[in-house]
XYZ file of C-alpha atoms in Angstrom:
308
model
C -8.089 2.163 -71.288
C -6.792 -1.201 -70.411
C -3.295 0.387 -70.122
C -4.696 2.943 -67.881
C -6.001 0.437 -65.333
C -3.006 -1.306 -65.600
C -1.130 1.463 -64.676
C -3.335 2.605 -61.880
C -3.211 -0.993 -60.509
C 0.446 -0.743 -60.259
C 0.412 2.636 -58.630
C -1.791 1.053 -56.060
C 0.526 -1.760 -55.392
C 3.578 0.385 -55.011
C 1.900 3.256 -53.171
C -0.945 1.314 -51.183
C -1.290 2.982 -47.759
C -0.565 1.330 -44.291
C -3.075 -0.553 -42.821
C -4.437 1.250 -39.748
C -4.346 -1.361 -37.031
C -7.581 -1.944 -35.075
C -8.108 -2.585 -31.284
C -9.804 -5.893 -31.531
C -6.618 -7.077 -33.342
C -4.597 -6.078 -30.687
C -6.645 -7.701 -27.924
C -6.779 -10.771 -29.809
C -3.004 -10.996 -30.152
C -2.135 -9.830 -26.571
C -4.687 -12.032 -25.210
C -3.220 -15.094 -26.952
C 0.036 -14.650 -25.555
C -0.930 -13.602 -22.221
C -3.746 -16.628 -21.957
C -3.634 -18.967 -18.842
C -2.750 -22.035 -21.330
C 0.303 -20.466 -22.324
C 1.404 -20.957 -18.611
C 3.707 -17.918 -18.472
C 5.652 -18.773 -21.351
C 8.638 -19.769 -19.636
C 11.630 -20.849 -21.726
C 12.110 -25.106 -22.058
C 8.387 -25.632 -21.759
C 5.653 -26.645 -24.443
C 3.889 -23.435 -24.039
C 7.013 -21.378 -24.736
C 7.238 -23.205 -27.821
C 3.481 -22.632 -28.818
C 4.014 -18.893 -27.963
C 6.969 -19.240 -30.928
C 4.776 -20.878 -33.061
C 1.875 -18.407 -32.583
C 4.093 -15.453 -33.427
C 5.603 -17.317 -36.616
C 1.874 -17.564 -37.854
C 1.479 -14.022 -37.374
C 4.472 -13.422 -39.368
C 3.094 -15.771 -42.069
C -0.179 -14.015 -42.285
C 1.825 -10.732 -42.908
C 3.444 -12.673 -45.851
C 6.961 -11.954 -44.475
C 10.134 -13.518 -45.541
C 12.067 -16.037 -43.763
C 15.327 -14.399 -42.210
C 17.083 -17.589 -42.929
C 16.629 -21.008 -44.078
C 13.127 -22.642 -44.200
C 11.436 -21.394 -41.195
C 10.825 -18.287 -38.831
C 11.891 -20.401 -36.098
C 15.397 -20.103 -35.272
C 16.821 -22.815 -33.044
C 19.238 -22.608 -30.367
C 20.002 -24.739 -27.491
C 19.083 -23.995 -23.439
C 19.960 -26.375 -21.036
C 19.967 -29.277 -23.230
C 16.654 -28.636 -24.895
C 15.780 -26.523 -28.320
C 14.431 -23.178 -27.824
C 13.350 -20.786 -30.647
C 13.533 -17.257 -31.409
C 11.179 -15.993 -34.197
C 12.604 -14.004 -37.190
C 10.940 -12.652 -40.150
C 11.848 -9.788 -42.719
C 10.119 -7.642 -45.305
C 12.400 -6.335 -47.897
C 11.950 -2.693 -48.716
C 13.412 -0.263 -51.404
C 16.913 -0.351 -49.563
C 18.932 -3.095 -48.094
C 19.058 -0.742 -45.104
C 16.807 -2.278 -42.376
C 14.840 -0.893 -39.296
C 14.546 -3.960 -36.763
C 11.531 -4.419 -34.125
C 12.028 -6.668 -31.476
C 10.400 -7.730 -28.376
C 11.078 -10.907 -25.982
C 8.376 -13.100 -25.793
C 9.194 -15.401 -22.841
C 8.190 -14.766 -19.129
C 8.828 -16.421 -16.021
C 6.136 -19.469 -15.858
C 4.123 -20.831 -13.007
C 4.963 -21.460 -9.581
C 2.071 -23.763 -8.434
C 1.467 -21.315 -5.504
C -1.683 -19.520 -4.270
C -4.907 -18.934 -6.160
C -3.597 -17.381 -9.234
C -0.339 -19.188 -9.945
C 0.654 -18.243 -13.310
C 2.701 -15.471 -14.216
C 1.117 -14.315 -17.375
C 3.332 -11.580 -18.593
C 0.661 -9.510 -20.326
C 3.031 -6.484 -19.855
C 6.034 -8.209 -19.334
C 5.997 -8.796 -22.144
C 3.175 -9.809 -24.336
C 2.457 -6.074 -24.735
C 6.026 -5.662 -26.415
C 5.443 -8.636 -28.766
C 2.091 -7.185 -29.752
C 3.509 -3.705 -30.491
C 5.948 -5.631 -32.939
C 3.408 -7.701 -34.483
C 1.262 -4.594 -35.167
C 3.828 -2.994 -36.980
C 3.869 -6.042 -38.975
C 0.066 -5.852 -39.482
C 0.604 -1.808 -39.931
C 3.239 -2.256 -42.881
C 1.962 -5.449 -44.517
C 0.717 -4.102 -48.040
C 3.445 -1.168 -48.303
C 6.376 -0.923 -50.095
C 8.740 0.832 -47.595
C 11.753 2.895 -47.818
C 13.634 0.720 -45.198
C 13.617 -3.021 -45.311
C 12.030 -4.232 -42.178
C 13.244 -7.129 -39.786
C 11.174 -8.403 -36.952
C 12.626 -10.652 -34.056
C 10.782 -12.149 -30.937
C 13.434 -12.847 -28.562
C 13.609 -16.110 -26.109
C 15.068 -16.378 -22.923
C 15.517 -12.691 -22.035
C 14.405 -13.370 -18.475
C 17.144 -16.130 -18.057
C 19.846 -13.441 -18.854
C 19.186 -12.504 -22.428
C 19.744 -16.177 -23.871
C 17.969 -15.891 -26.967
C 19.327 -12.549 -28.250
C 22.762 -13.591 -27.599
C 22.279 -16.680 -29.702
C 20.524 -15.137 -32.598
C 23.263 -12.421 -32.542
C 25.677 -14.943 -33.495
C 23.969 -16.515 -36.048
C 26.287 -16.763 -39.163
C 23.768 -16.579 -41.769
C 22.119 -13.404 -40.162
C 25.304 -11.347 -40.018
C 24.415 -9.747 -43.356
C 21.045 -8.838 -41.904
C 22.545 -7.272 -38.839
C 25.186 -5.178 -40.754
C 22.439 -3.468 -42.361
C 20.272 -2.425 -39.767
C 20.167 1.407 -39.250
C 18.272 1.352 -35.972
C 16.593 -1.616 -33.655
C 13.482 -0.798 -31.569
C 13.016 -3.011 -28.875
C 9.787 -2.937 -27.103
C 9.639 -3.790 -23.424
C 6.391 -3.512 -21.365
C 4.246 -0.838 -23.215
C 0.830 -2.160 -21.727
C 0.228 0.876 -19.644
C 0.150 4.632 -20.162
C 3.630 6.288 -19.257
C 3.853 8.814 -16.557
C 4.140 11.292 -19.404
C 0.674 10.693 -20.787
C -1.262 9.048 -23.441
C 0.797 8.024 -27.014
C 4.107 8.607 -25.259
C 7.304 6.201 -24.633
C 10.604 6.643 -23.169
C 13.914 5.445 -24.677
C 16.551 3.537 -22.582
C 19.799 5.134 -23.063
C 18.784 8.136 -24.539
C 21.684 10.037 -23.754
C 23.760 7.781 -25.795
C 22.477 8.514 -29.114
C 20.163 10.806 -31.224
C 17.788 8.178 -32.155
C 14.748 9.720 -29.678
C 15.823 13.259 -31.157
C 15.292 12.098 -34.558
C 12.087 10.078 -34.017
C 10.456 12.955 -32.516
C 11.462 15.289 -35.352
C 9.160 13.121 -37.687
C 6.502 11.830 -35.037
C 2.973 11.846 -35.908
C -0.121 11.706 -34.310
C 1.416 13.503 -31.063
C 3.638 10.495 -30.648
C 6.522 11.711 -28.186
C 9.348 9.813 -27.073
C 10.869 10.849 -23.526
C 14.171 10.382 -21.879
C 14.561 7.283 -19.855
C 13.400 8.571 -16.072
C 14.880 5.880 -14.525
C 18.547 6.061 -15.282
C 19.556 4.680 -12.138
C 18.215 1.342 -12.644
C 20.486 1.061 -15.908
C 17.574 -0.358 -18.090
C 19.709 -0.031 -21.280
C 21.889 -2.574 -20.153
C 18.829 -4.959 -18.793
C 17.118 -6.034 -21.914
C 18.063 -7.565 -25.194
C 18.692 -4.325 -27.029
C 22.377 -4.185 -25.159
C 23.234 -7.505 -27.334
C 22.977 -5.483 -30.343
C 24.091 -2.217 -29.243
C 27.795 -4.152 -28.464
C 27.607 -5.310 -32.248
C 27.589 -1.347 -32.677
C 24.065 -1.308 -34.036
C 21.897 1.752 -32.542
C 19.849 -0.190 -30.408
C 17.446 0.813 -27.396
C 14.627 -0.493 -25.747
C 11.140 1.746 -25.732
C 8.745 1.303 -22.550
C 6.055 2.789 -20.617
C 6.095 1.186 -17.667
C 6.254 3.234 -14.312
C 9.059 1.525 -12.527
C 8.516 3.577 -9.239
C 4.659 2.240 -8.907
C 4.266 -0.755 -11.044
C 2.829 -3.631 -8.854
C 2.435 -6.363 -11.324
C 6.214 -6.656 -12.514
C 7.023 -10.371 -12.405
C 3.914 -10.923 -10.464
C 0.823 -13.120 -10.893
C -1.405 -9.755 -11.509
C 0.492 -9.155 -14.934
C -2.544 -10.221 -16.800
C -4.943 -8.391 -19.288
C -6.695 -6.292 -16.688
C -3.276 -4.019 -16.441
C -3.381 -3.619 -20.392
C -4.616 -0.227 -21.673
C -5.542 -1.636 -25.367
C -6.652 2.038 -26.648
C -3.321 3.272 -25.688
C -1.364 0.319 -27.087
C -3.267 0.550 -30.398
C -2.447 4.280 -30.857
C 1.395 3.458 -30.176
C 1.274 1.083 -32.884
C -0.680 3.183 -35.389
C 1.332 6.489 -34.616
C 4.710 4.583 -34.487
C 3.920 3.043 -37.826
C 2.990 6.448 -39.408
C 5.985 7.911 -38.062
C 8.669 5.344 -39.435
C 6.845 5.508 -42.606
C 8.136 9.099 -43.142
C 11.710 7.828 -42.629
C 14.040 6.924 -45.332
C 17.888 6.340 -45.344
C 18.296 9.809 -46.820
C 16.882 11.416 -43.986
C 17.510 9.007 -40.796
C 20.587 7.836 -39.754
C 21.050 7.890 -36.217
C 24.418 7.762 -34.353
C 25.934 6.767 -30.906
C 27.906 9.740 -29.325
C 30.950 9.119 -27.196
C 28.977 8.864 -23.923
C 27.884 5.107 -24.685
C 29.707 2.381 -22.828
C 28.713 -1.135 -24.289
C 31.617 -3.248 -22.514
C 29.789 -4.473 -19.421
């Protein structure tokens, strides 16, 4: 009998179901990052450092491994100061890796008007929250892919953080194992395509969206980029890794035609559709859980242009 219980316990440890992420958890994380006391998380400020530490603590809660060294915080220099990216890994059954990324910096506070703080709830506390939500979702699983979580700094200043971390020598072995990188950028609202949908920038450059849709759960749907003329593929951190020949796209919900909160002081938690964001986390997690190195290997086609 003891042997039976031991075997059953081992089975549960290896095949434990994913942890559904609750809406209150999503609210707590996003609200902390977009709070007034974060002062818009501008790189080079103490509040930006506080946001990095907050993300690192969430990684610690999920018992993730360091990407390198003895800290989740990966330093780089910005205008004579030390700034931080935040990086963690969850080893899986394979060294092949799926990377989930989002930038956590925003544009700070301008000191003018009644509301002087650019909280950046959508841009991009929402993307970081989706990434952190996936870390919660997979906390007690033994995934087929290893998983890498990276919160980039300095995106608003020209992708400074992603450019810095992409060149860290001790991380190159991790990067070489990345099968696909999912960069989450402004996912607080429902997309123009409806609930539980995202669009993928540069969708015509690879088959990543098609492969995700083929395995989609809970009616998750990835749509083509409806704003091709805005060149969004080249305007976020994904392009830094695309130039390393890694399949790397950004995923978003923001309607670029009608959004009135982009880089404005009204980008606060009032714009966030928490129910939809929670559904995206759980649907994306359930979808990814079906992927293995044997059935998921996206590729670029010959239309992608990376030398920009």
